[in-house]
Amino acid sequence: MMVLAVGCGIIWLAYSEQEKIIHQNQKTMAEEVSMTISTYFSGLADNLQIVAKSSHFSSLPLSGQKEILIDLLTDKKKMFHECSVLTPDGHEILKLSRFYTYMPYELGNLSSDPLFIRARNGEPAFSPIYIYPNTGLISVDIAIPVINEQGSVTHVLKGTARILSLWKMIEKIDMGMSGYAYVVDNKGHFIAYKTISEILEKYGTLMTAYPPVQEFVSGQMTKKDKISSYIGLQGKEVIGSYAPIEGTDWAVITELPTSEAFENITRMIQITLAALIIGVICSILLGFFLSRYLTDPILNLTTTVDRIGHGNLETEIYEISRPDEIGILARGIARMQKNLRDTYLDLELRISELTLAREELRISEEQYRTIFEHSENPLILVEKDCTITLINKKFEELWGYSQKEVVGKKKWTEFVANQEDLDRMITFNKRRQSGDKNVPNMYDFRFKTYSGEIRDILISVTQMPGTGQTLATLIDVTEQKKFEQELIQKNRDLHEAYEKLTANEEELRKSYNSLATYEQELRKSEQKYRSVVEDQTELILRFNPDGKVLFVNDAFCSFFKSDRDEIVRSGLTFSGIAAFASELLNRISSLAKENPMVTFEQKFLVPDSEEKWLNVTIRGIFSESRFISEFQSVARDITDRKRAEEALERARNKLSLLNAITFEDIRNYVFTLSGYLEVQKDMIPDAGIISLIEREQNIVKKVSQSIEFAKDYQDMGIKPAHWQNVLQVYLFAISHLDLSHIERIEEIKGVYVYADPLLEKAFFNLAQNLVTHGKDTITRLHIYTKMQETDLVIVFEDNGQGIPDDLKEYLFTRRNDVKKGLGLYFVSEVLAITGIRIQETGIYGKGARFEIIVPQGKYRTE
């Protein structure tokens, strides 16, 4: 056994030391990989920091910042493939990529992005690793703050870098023949590995089933500061460790298969086990010879003593005749056996006598306990200090507590509901304990259950002689008292009902006479309204959900050239009204209690094959149970109006075509005339004539502007107005202007207005007006909304010089003395088509402020 113990100890020590070395090596490899990744990320951040601090990046115009980012993407193309600049409120004002060209409307707002928030607070931030959609490269986003000389964050610089070269650096780290490493984020999701296919397959997979990932996510180390072997990423048993990556919220997981880790120690264990087997065989042979002389006699005596201990006092004892210590021990056991036999016979006699007395006492106690437990009434036994000693099942049901919760732990005073009853019962108990024989043994009180319910109880109290205990029997009389009260109340109600019945008899007699008079009036009213309906020129039809026709007027029958009786008899399946009925059935499916009416216009063929247009209104008539009981259709013949509208539309199209051809011819003539004037100015040296020619050119230019305005004006109102997304229309309008030098703030998402299709042209004229007149002073353009009572106000303002007060009243009129006066006049006319107004409310010297006032019903938000 010693050889075996020593051998196993040596194996355990060697294995433990080898395991400790392996875990330490794994920890060292994980930290080395983590340091490599952290150094790489620091280099990415440093490159962006150099850009942010170079040439006073924060003070450069947008074009200068764009050139610097283009140089960065060109010089560091193996590292960065996308860069963007964001304002402190999260708006992307510049976004460049080596693989894609971003349009202005594709720039977004990242104010809620955690990466942007950390950078805006003054610290570099790294995003989780992801697959860049345009190239399929493994990428990461880095965001750093751009700080000016006063220490304020003016911009956030964001770069997207690929990290494939990082993994080539990690592969150079010695992690064994079959060891490997991968990266997880702080939630335990798989984000990086040396094989691209593995990343595409497992990217984002939750890896918390692996012990190193679980410890990194929970932030708790094992008690031994090491992780036991487990089934790793490649499906083999591995030894793993992890190390957090500095500057990120990720960790590196390194894994080494146990077959490689314990290869040397396994070979040493095999040799040691062979030596142990030989030593054990030798030990067995030596033990066999020693047991023949010493061990066997001792075992025999031990077995004999064990039998005596189990009550077998007749067991035979061996080895008594030996002269050595074993013989002395055997003779002592024999004497002990004789003494135990005598003592056992005496105890057996006494035990039989005690057993008989205990059985008689148990039978008596069982009888009384059975009577107590199976009593039909709740029973309770209490001590002098009011502590409850015993309760039966009925009392448990009444109070709501179990016997374990009550006995020895609660007092009877706890179930008394009111203080008056409690004081009375305590007085009775004290008198009873003092020996007073005149104390009432039965009385009422209010009982409070565990749930708080109040019960009426009749209690009977008995003093137990010689013990000081009190036995109480409780009778629940709650239902009895409630029944008594109900009988009294019903008797009162019956008396009142009799009196009311006498009074109502007279009222019923009067009501009957009134109903008879009302019926006669109702018949006259029905006849009058039927005449009104029959005389209507509108087509009236009533039918139920089963398609049965309940009523049609003469105008309906005349229009469809059908007989009233045939329509009522056949219902909606009547061939003369089949097309009309089919359209009605298609429309009624949308009716509901909240939307009981639908109106539509439809073309129908009447029986003589003539085309007719009808304006139809269908109303659902609902019952009290919210189901449709009937439908009523009222139709009006609008054929003449429709034909007039079609003729007007044809005339409008012809006029529009004539205007377009005329405008195009005049534009061509004006362009040719401008060319001739320019050639003539070059041919004539006289300065006076040249001055006249320049005036003629200005007049031609004004004629051209008037033609353009007239073309837009003649299109105004031609196409029907419709709901338009304000932000989308505004972005389309300003896309035709160069606003790269102006900061734009758009706070108008989800707003729709009902306006003419030329709304985009109106927004373009507003923006062009600001850019033209304030190109040297305007640096910010702000559009937002506010409410003014029930109207929506769209505010369009800048921070330029503004408009003088003496010009404001002429802004939206047609002027020939002010340059480009037709632009704002055009804006006001376009908006006025749908009842929208515009006004200028800015303060001269602080900027222009145009307010577009949209009345209620002409706007909505989503």
PDB file of N, CA, C and O in Angstrom, residues 182-236:
ATOM      1  N   TYR A 182      -9.065  32.691 -30.814  1.00  0.00           N
ATOM      2  CA  TYR A 182     -10.184  33.441 -31.421  1.00  0.00           C
ATOM      3  C   TYR A 182     -10.594  34.553 -30.463  1.00  0.00           C
ATOM      4  O   TYR A 182     -10.147  34.603 -29.317  1.00  0.00           O
ATOM      5  N   VAL A 183     -11.458  35.470 -30.940  1.00  0.00           N
ATOM      6  CA  VAL A 183     -11.814  36.679 -30.186  1.00  0.00           C
ATOM      7  C   VAL A 183     -13.326  36.698 -29.977  1.00  0.00           C
ATOM      8  O   VAL A 183     -14.091  36.378 -30.885  1.00  0.00           O
ATOM      9  N   VAL A 184     -13.744  37.085 -28.760  1.00  0.00           N
ATOM     10  CA  VAL A 184     -15.173  37.276 -28.442  1.00  0.00           C
ATOM     11  C   VAL A 184     -15.357  38.672 -27.868  1.00  0.00           C
ATOM     12  O   VAL A 184     -14.406  39.287 -27.380  1.00  0.00           O
ATOM     13  N   ASP A 185     -16.625  39.175 -27.938  1.00  0.00           N
ATOM     14  CA  ASP A 185     -16.918  40.478 -27.339  1.00  0.00           C
ATOM     15  C   ASP A 185     -17.388  40.306 -25.898  1.00  0.00           C
ATOM     16  O   ASP A 185     -17.408  39.178 -25.378  1.00  0.00           O
ATOM     17  N   ASN A 186     -17.773  41.432 -25.243  1.00  0.00           N
ATOM     18  CA  ASN A 186     -18.116  41.376 -23.820  1.00  0.00           C
ATOM     19  C   ASN A 186     -19.437  40.671 -23.552  1.00  0.00           C
ATOM     20  O   ASN A 186     -19.778  40.430 -22.399  1.00  0.00           O
ATOM     21  N   LYS A 187     -20.209  40.336 -24.620  1.00  0.00           N
ATOM     22  CA  LYS A 187     -21.437  39.551 -24.447  1.00  0.00           C
ATOM     23  C   LYS A 187     -21.191  38.078 -24.721  1.00  0.00           C
ATOM     24  O   LYS A 187     -22.095  37.254 -24.547  1.00  0.00           O
ATOM     25  N   GLY A 188     -19.955  37.725 -25.169  1.00  0.00           N
ATOM     26  CA  GLY A 188     -19.640  36.333 -25.442  1.00  0.00           C
ATOM     27  C   GLY A 188     -19.888  35.921 -26.877  1.00  0.00           C
ATOM     28  O   GLY A 188     -19.923  34.729 -27.171  1.00  0.00           O
ATOM     29  N   HIS A 189     -20.058  36.884 -27.823  1.00  0.00           N
ATOM     30  CA  HIS A 189     -20.325  36.549 -29.218  1.00  0.00           C
ATOM     31  C   HIS A 189     -19.006  36.375 -29.968  1.00  0.00           C
ATOM     32  O   HIS A 189     -18.057  37.151 -29.792  1.00  0.00           O
ATOM     33  N   PHE A 190     -18.927  35.374 -30.857  1.00  0.00           N
ATOM     34  CA  PHE A 190     -17.766  35.074 -31.683  1.00  0.00           C
ATOM     35  C   PHE A 190     -17.579  36.194 -32.706  1.00  0.00           C
ATOM     36  O   PHE A 190     -18.509  36.519 -33.447  1.00  0.00           O
ATOM     37  N   ILE A 191     -16.361  36.822 -32.767  1.00  0.00           N
ATOM     38  CA  ILE A 191     -16.190  37.942 -33.695  1.00  0.00           C
ATOM     39  C   ILE A 191     -14.926  37.840 -34.550  1.00  0.00           C
ATOM     40  O   ILE A 191     -14.808  38.593 -35.510  1.00  0.00           O
ATOM     41  N   ALA A 192     -13.953  36.956 -34.248  1.00  0.00           N
ATOM     42  CA  ALA A 192     -12.735  36.903 -35.070  1.00  0.00           C
ATOM     43  C   ALA A 192     -12.063  35.549 -34.935  1.00  0.00           C
ATOM     44  O   ALA A 192     -12.085  34.924 -33.854  1.00  0.00           O
ATOM     45  N   TYR A 193     -11.419  35.082 -36.076  1.00  0.00           N
ATOM     46  CA  TYR A 193     -10.697  33.820 -36.124  1.00  0.00           C
ATOM     47  C   TYR A 193      -9.759  33.880 -37.324  1.00  0.00           C
ATOM     48  O   TYR A 193      -9.893  34.743 -38.212  1.00  0.00           O
ATOM     49  N   LYS A 194      -8.785  32.981 -37.366  1.00  0.00           N
ATOM     50  CA  LYS A 194      -7.789  33.057 -38.435  1.00  0.00           C
ATOM     51  C   LYS A 194      -8.352  32.647 -39.799  1.00  0.00           C
ATOM     52  O   LYS A 194      -7.828  33.034 -40.827  1.00  0.00           O
ATOM     53  N   THR A 195      -9.463  31.862 -39.804  1.00  0.00           N
ATOM     54  CA  THR A 195     -10.042  31.374 -41.056  1.00  0.00           C
ATOM     55  C   THR A 195     -11.277  32.199 -41.399  1.00  0.00           C
ATOM     56  O   THR A 195     -12.190  32.305 -40.578  1.00  0.00           O
ATOM     57  N   ILE A 196     -11.328  32.766 -42.622  1.00  0.00           N
ATOM     58  CA  ILE A 196     -12.446  33.608 -43.039  1.00  0.00           C
ATOM     59  C   ILE A 196     -13.738  32.798 -43.051  1.00  0.00           C
ATOM     60  O   ILE A 196     -14.788  33.264 -42.610  1.00  0.00           O
ATOM     61  N   SER A 197     -13.683  31.548 -43.555  1.00  0.00           N
ATOM     62  CA  SER A 197     -14.898  30.735 -43.628  1.00  0.00           C
ATOM     63  C   SER A 197     -15.475  30.488 -42.245  1.00  0.00           C
ATOM     64  O   SER A 197     -16.694  30.459 -42.061  1.00  0.00           O
ATOM     65  N   GLU A 198     -14.596  30.296 -41.256  1.00  0.00           N
ATOM     66  CA  GLU A 198     -15.064  30.073 -39.879  1.00  0.00           C
ATOM     67  C   GLU A 198     -15.751  31.316 -39.345  1.00  0.00           C
ATOM     68  O   GLU A 198     -16.739  31.234 -38.615  1.00  0.00           O
ATOM     69  N   ILE A 199     -15.216  32.500 -39.708  1.00  0.00           N
ATOM     70  CA  ILE A 199     -15.836  33.764 -39.257  1.00  0.00           C
ATOM     71  C   ILE A 199     -17.214  33.914 -39.880  1.00  0.00           C
ATOM     72  O   ILE A 199     -18.185  34.249 -39.197  1.00  0.00           O
ATOM     73  N   LEU A 200     -17.327  33.677 -41.195  1.00  0.00           N
ATOM     74  CA  LEU A 200     -18.620  33.817 -41.855  1.00  0.00           C
ATOM     75  C   LEU A 200     -19.643  32.846 -41.291  1.00  0.00           C
ATOM     76  O   LEU A 200     -20.827  33.143 -41.224  1.00  0.00           O
ATOM     77  N   GLU A 201     -19.193  31.635 -40.883  1.00  0.00           N
ATOM     78  CA  GLU A 201     -20.127  30.636 -40.356  1.00  0.00           C
ATOM     79  C   GLU A 201     -20.539  30.920 -38.914  1.00  0.00           C
ATOM     80  O   GLU A 201     -21.698  30.784 -38.550  1.00  0.00           O
ATOM     81  N   LYS A 202     -19.570  31.376 -38.079  1.00  0.00           N
ATOM     82  CA  LYS A 202     -19.855  31.501 -36.644  1.00  0.00           C
ATOM     83  C   LYS A 202     -19.976  32.934 -36.176  1.00  0.00           C
ATOM     84  O   LYS A 202     -20.173  33.176 -34.983  1.00  0.00           O
ATOM     85  N   TYR A 203     -19.831  33.922 -37.065  1.00  0.00           N
ATOM     86  CA  TYR A 203     -19.847  35.323 -36.605  1.00  0.00           C
ATOM     87  C   TYR A 203     -21.142  35.647 -35.846  1.00  0.00           C
ATOM     88  O   TYR A 203     -22.234  35.425 -36.324  1.00  0.00           O
ATOM     89  N   GLY A 204     -21.001  36.172 -34.636  1.00  0.00           N
ATOM     90  CA  GLY A 204     -22.148  36.543 -33.812  1.00  0.00           C
ATOM     91  C   GLY A 204     -22.695  35.410 -32.967  1.00  0.00           C
ATOM     92  O   GLY A 204     -23.603  35.620 -32.186  1.00  0.00           O
ATOM     93  N   THR A 205     -22.135  34.158 -33.126  1.00  0.00           N
ATOM     94  CA  THR A 205     -22.630  33.033 -32.332  1.00  0.00           C
ATOM     95  C   THR A 205     -22.280  33.235 -30.859  1.00  0.00           C
ATOM     96  O   THR A 205     -21.186  33.660 -30.509  1.00  0.00           O
ATOM     97  N   LEU A 206     -23.207  32.902 -29.960  1.00  0.00           N
ATOM     98  CA  LEU A 206     -22.986  33.028 -28.519  1.00  0.00           C
ATOM     99  C   LEU A 206     -22.096  31.888 -28.049  1.00  0.00           C
ATOM    100  O   LEU A 206     -22.432  30.713 -28.210  1.00  0.00           O
ATOM    101  N   MET A 207     -20.917  32.215 -27.450  1.00  0.00           N
ATOM    102  CA  MET A 207     -19.896  31.223 -27.086  1.00  0.00           C
ATOM    103  C   MET A 207     -19.809  31.015 -25.572  1.00  0.00           C
ATOM    104  O   MET A 207     -18.824  30.500 -25.066  1.00  0.00           O
ATOM    105  N   THR A 208     -20.824  31.439 -24.808  1.00  0.00           N
ATOM    106  CA  THR A 208     -20.725  31.368 -23.338  1.00  0.00           C
ATOM    107  C   THR A 208     -20.748  29.937 -22.816  1.00  0.00           C
ATOM    108  O   THR A 208     -20.568  29.724 -21.607  1.00  0.00           O
ATOM    109  N   ALA A 209     -21.001  28.932 -23.671  1.00  0.00           N
ATOM    110  CA  ALA A 209     -20.939  27.545 -23.211  1.00  0.00           C
ATOM    111  C   ALA A 209     -19.500  27.133 -22.919  1.00  0.00           C
ATOM    112  O   ALA A 209     -19.267  26.171 -22.174  1.00  0.00           O
ATOM    113  N   TYR A 210     -18.502  27.847 -23.490  1.00  0.00           N
ATOM    114  CA  TYR A 210     -17.104  27.531 -23.235  1.00  0.00           C
ATOM    115  C   TYR A 210     -16.649  28.230 -21.955  1.00  0.00           C
ATOM    116  O   TYR A 210     -16.903  29.441 -21.783  1.00  0.00           O
ATOM    117  N   PRO A 211     -15.988  27.501 -21.029  1.00  0.00           N
ATOM    118  CA  PRO A 211     -15.632  28.082 -19.723  1.00  0.00           C
ATOM    119  C   PRO A 211     -14.825  29.381 -19.801  1.00  0.00           C
ATOM    120  O   PRO A 211     -15.129  30.318 -19.062  1.00  0.00           O
ATOM    121  N   PRO A 212     -13.783  29.535 -20.662  1.00  0.00           N
ATOM    122  CA  PRO A 212     -13.069  30.822 -20.675  1.00  0.00           C
ATOM    123  C   PRO A 212     -13.967  31.991 -21.064  1.00  0.00           C
ATOM    124  O   PRO A 212     -13.875  33.064 -20.478  1.00  0.00           O
ATOM    125  N   VAL A 213     -14.861  31.787 -22.054  1.00  0.00           N
ATOM    126  CA  VAL A 213     -15.774  32.854 -22.463  1.00  0.00           C
ATOM    127  C   VAL A 213     -16.739  33.187 -21.337  1.00  0.00           C
ATOM    128  O   VAL A 213     -17.029  34.352 -21.055  1.00  0.00           O
ATOM    129  N   GLN A 214     -17.217  32.130 -20.647  1.00  0.00           N
ATOM    130  CA  GLN A 214     -18.165  32.352 -19.542  1.00  0.00           C
ATOM    131  C   GLN A 214     -17.509  33.167 -18.429  1.00  0.00           C
ATOM    132  O   GLN A 214     -18.123  34.070 -17.860  1.00  0.00           O
ATOM    133  N   GLU A 215     -16.242  32.856 -18.109  1.00  0.00           N
ATOM    134  CA  GLU A 215     -15.559  33.607 -17.057  1.00  0.00           C
ATOM    135  C   GLU A 215     -15.301  35.049 -17.483  1.00  0.00           C
ATOM    136  O   GLU A 215     -15.450  35.988 -16.684  1.00  0.00           O
ATOM    137  N   PHE A 216     -14.941  35.252 -18.757  1.00  0.00           N
ATOM    138  CA  PHE A 216     -14.721  36.635 -19.217  1.00  0.00           C
ATOM    139  C   PHE A 216     -16.000  37.455 -19.148  1.00  0.00           C
ATOM    140  O   PHE A 216     -15.994  38.597 -18.700  1.00  0.00           O
ATOM    141  N   VAL A 217     -17.129  36.876 -19.585  1.00  0.00           N
ATOM    142  CA  VAL A 217     -18.405  37.608 -19.574  1.00  0.00           C
ATOM    143  C   VAL A 217     -18.849  37.900 -18.156  1.00  0.00           C
ATOM    144  O   VAL A 217     -19.301  39.001 -17.831  1.00  0.00           O
ATOM    145  N   SER A 218     -18.713  36.899 -17.230  1.00  0.00           N
ATOM    146  CA  SER A 218     -19.169  37.101 -15.847  1.00  0.00           C
ATOM    147  C   SER A 218     -18.186  37.926 -15.026  1.00  0.00           C
ATOM    148  O   SER A 218     -18.556  38.516 -14.011  1.00  0.00           O
ATOM    149  N   GLY A 219     -16.902  37.956 -15.438  1.00  0.00           N
ATOM    150  CA  GLY A 219     -15.898  38.714 -14.689  1.00  0.00           C
ATOM    151  C   GLY A 219     -15.434  38.006 -13.425  1.00  0.00           C
ATOM    152  O   GLY A 219     -14.834  38.601 -12.546  1.00  0.00           O
ATOM    153  N   GLN A 220     -15.685  36.687 -13.275  1.00  0.00           N
ATOM    154  CA  GLN A 220     -15.313  35.933 -12.081  1.00  0.00           C
ATOM    155  C   GLN A 220     -14.335  34.838 -12.467  1.00  0.00           C
ATOM    156  O   GLN A 220     -14.586  34.038 -13.362  1.00  0.00           O
ATOM    157  N   MET A 221     -13.193  34.758 -11.756  1.00  0.00           N
ATOM    158  CA  MET A 221     -12.198  33.713 -11.977  1.00  0.00           C
ATOM    159  C   MET A 221     -12.558  32.478 -11.155  1.00  0.00           C
ATOM    160  O   MET A 221     -13.291  32.556 -10.171  1.00  0.00           O
ATOM    161  N   THR A 222     -12.051  31.280 -11.555  1.00  0.00           N
ATOM    162  CA  THR A 222     -12.265  30.070 -10.765  1.00  0.00           C
ATOM    163  C   THR A 222     -11.427  30.144  -9.488  1.00  0.00           C
ATOM    164  O   THR A 222     -10.516  30.957  -9.355  1.00  0.00           O
ATOM    165  N   LYS A 223     -11.763  29.295  -8.516  1.00  0.00           N
ATOM    166  CA  LYS A 223     -11.068  29.332  -7.230  1.00  0.00           C
ATOM    167  C   LYS A 223      -9.584  29.028  -7.395  1.00  0.00           C
ATOM    168  O   LYS A 223      -8.750  29.550  -6.670  1.00  0.00           O
ATOM    169  N   LYS A 224      -9.247  28.143  -8.364  1.00  0.00           N
ATOM    170  CA  LYS A 224      -7.846  27.773  -8.571  1.00  0.00           C
ATOM    171  C   LYS A 224      -7.164  28.662  -9.611  1.00  0.00           C
ATOM    172  O   LYS A 224      -6.050  28.393 -10.012  1.00  0.00           O
ATOM    173  N   ASP A 225      -7.838  29.727 -10.053  1.00  0.00           N
ATOM    174  CA  ASP A 225      -7.285  30.652 -11.040  1.00  0.00           C
ATOM    175  C   ASP A 225      -6.904  29.924 -12.329  1.00  0.00           C
ATOM    176  O   ASP A 225      -5.957  30.281 -12.994  1.00  0.00           O
ATOM    177  N   LYS A 226      -7.644  28.823 -12.637  1.00  0.00           N
ATOM    178  CA  LYS A 226      -7.399  28.130 -13.900  1.00  0.00           C
ATOM    179  C   LYS A 226      -8.690  27.481 -14.360  1.00  0.00           C
ATOM    180  O   LYS A 226      -9.635  27.299 -13.580  1.00  0.00           O
ATOM    181  N   ILE A 227      -8.721  27.097 -15.631  1.00  0.00           N
ATOM    182  CA  ILE A 227      -9.927  26.532 -16.236  1.00  0.00           C
ATOM    183  C   ILE A 227      -9.670  25.072 -16.561  1.00  0.00           C
ATOM    184  O   ILE A 227      -8.644  24.722 -17.150  1.00  0.00           O
ATOM    185  N   SER A 228     -10.605  24.191 -16.135  1.00  0.00           N
ATOM    186  CA  SER A 228     -10.469  22.763 -16.407  1.00  0.00           C
ATOM    187  C   SER A 228     -10.624  22.504 -17.906  1.00  0.00           C
ATOM    188  O   SER A 228     -11.108  23.338 -18.660  1.00  0.00           O
ATOM    189  N   SER A 229     -10.194  21.305 -18.314  1.00  0.00           N
ATOM    190  CA  SER A 229     -10.300  20.945 -19.720  1.00  0.00           C
ATOM    191  C   SER A 229     -11.761  20.841 -20.128  1.00  0.00           C
ATOM    192  O   SER A 229     -12.644  20.539 -19.314  1.00  0.00           O
ATOM    193  N   TYR A 230     -12.044  21.100 -21.423  1.00  0.00           N
ATOM    194  CA  TYR A 230     -13.416  21.095 -21.953  1.00  0.00           C
ATOM    195  C   TYR A 230     -13.333  20.851 -23.453  1.00  0.00           C
ATOM    196  O   TYR A 230     -12.243  20.828 -24.039  1.00  0.00           O
ATOM    197  N   ILE A 231     -14.483  20.644 -24.089  1.00  0.00           N
ATOM    198  CA  ILE A 231     -14.553  20.447 -25.541  1.00  0.00           C
ATOM    199  C   ILE A 231     -14.503  21.817 -26.205  1.00  0.00           C
ATOM    200  O   ILE A 231     -15.367  22.654 -25.972  1.00  0.00           O
ATOM    201  N   GLY A 232     -13.476  22.064 -27.021  1.00  0.00           N
ATOM    202  CA  GLY A 232     -13.209  23.387 -27.565  1.00  0.00           C
ATOM    203  C   GLY A 232     -13.913  23.667 -28.872  1.00  0.00           C
ATOM    204  O   GLY A 232     -14.833  22.945 -29.307  1.00  0.00           O
ATOM    205  N   LEU A 233     -13.470  24.753 -29.542  1.00  0.00           N
ATOM    206  CA  LEU A 233     -14.100  25.254 -30.762  1.00  0.00           C
ATOM    207  C   LEU A 233     -14.068  24.232 -31.884  1.00  0.00           C
ATOM    208  O   LEU A 233     -15.009  24.130 -32.671  1.00  0.00           O
ATOM    209  N   GLN A 234     -12.965  23.404 -31.986  1.00  0.00           N
ATOM    210  CA  GLN A 234     -12.818  22.443 -33.072  1.00  0.00           C
ATOM    211  C   GLN A 234     -13.343  21.062 -32.704  1.00  0.00           C
ATOM    212  O   GLN A 234     -13.116  20.091 -33.404  1.00  0.00           O
ATOM    213  N   GLY A 235     -14.073  20.948 -31.562  1.00  0.00           N
ATOM    214  CA  GLY A 235     -14.693  19.692 -31.179  1.00  0.00           C
ATOM    215  C   GLY A 235     -13.764  18.738 -30.456  1.00  0.00           C
ATOM    216  O   GLY A 235     -14.115  17.569 -30.257  1.00  0.00           O
ATOM    217  N   LYS A 236     -12.564  19.198 -30.040  1.00  0.00           N
ATOM    218  CA  LYS A 236     -11.625  18.366 -29.302  1.00  0.00           C
ATOM    219  C   LYS A 236     -11.517  18.841 -27.866  1.00  0.00           C
ATOM    220  O   LYS A 236     -11.813  19.991 -27.558  1.00  0.00           O
TER     221      LYS A 236
END
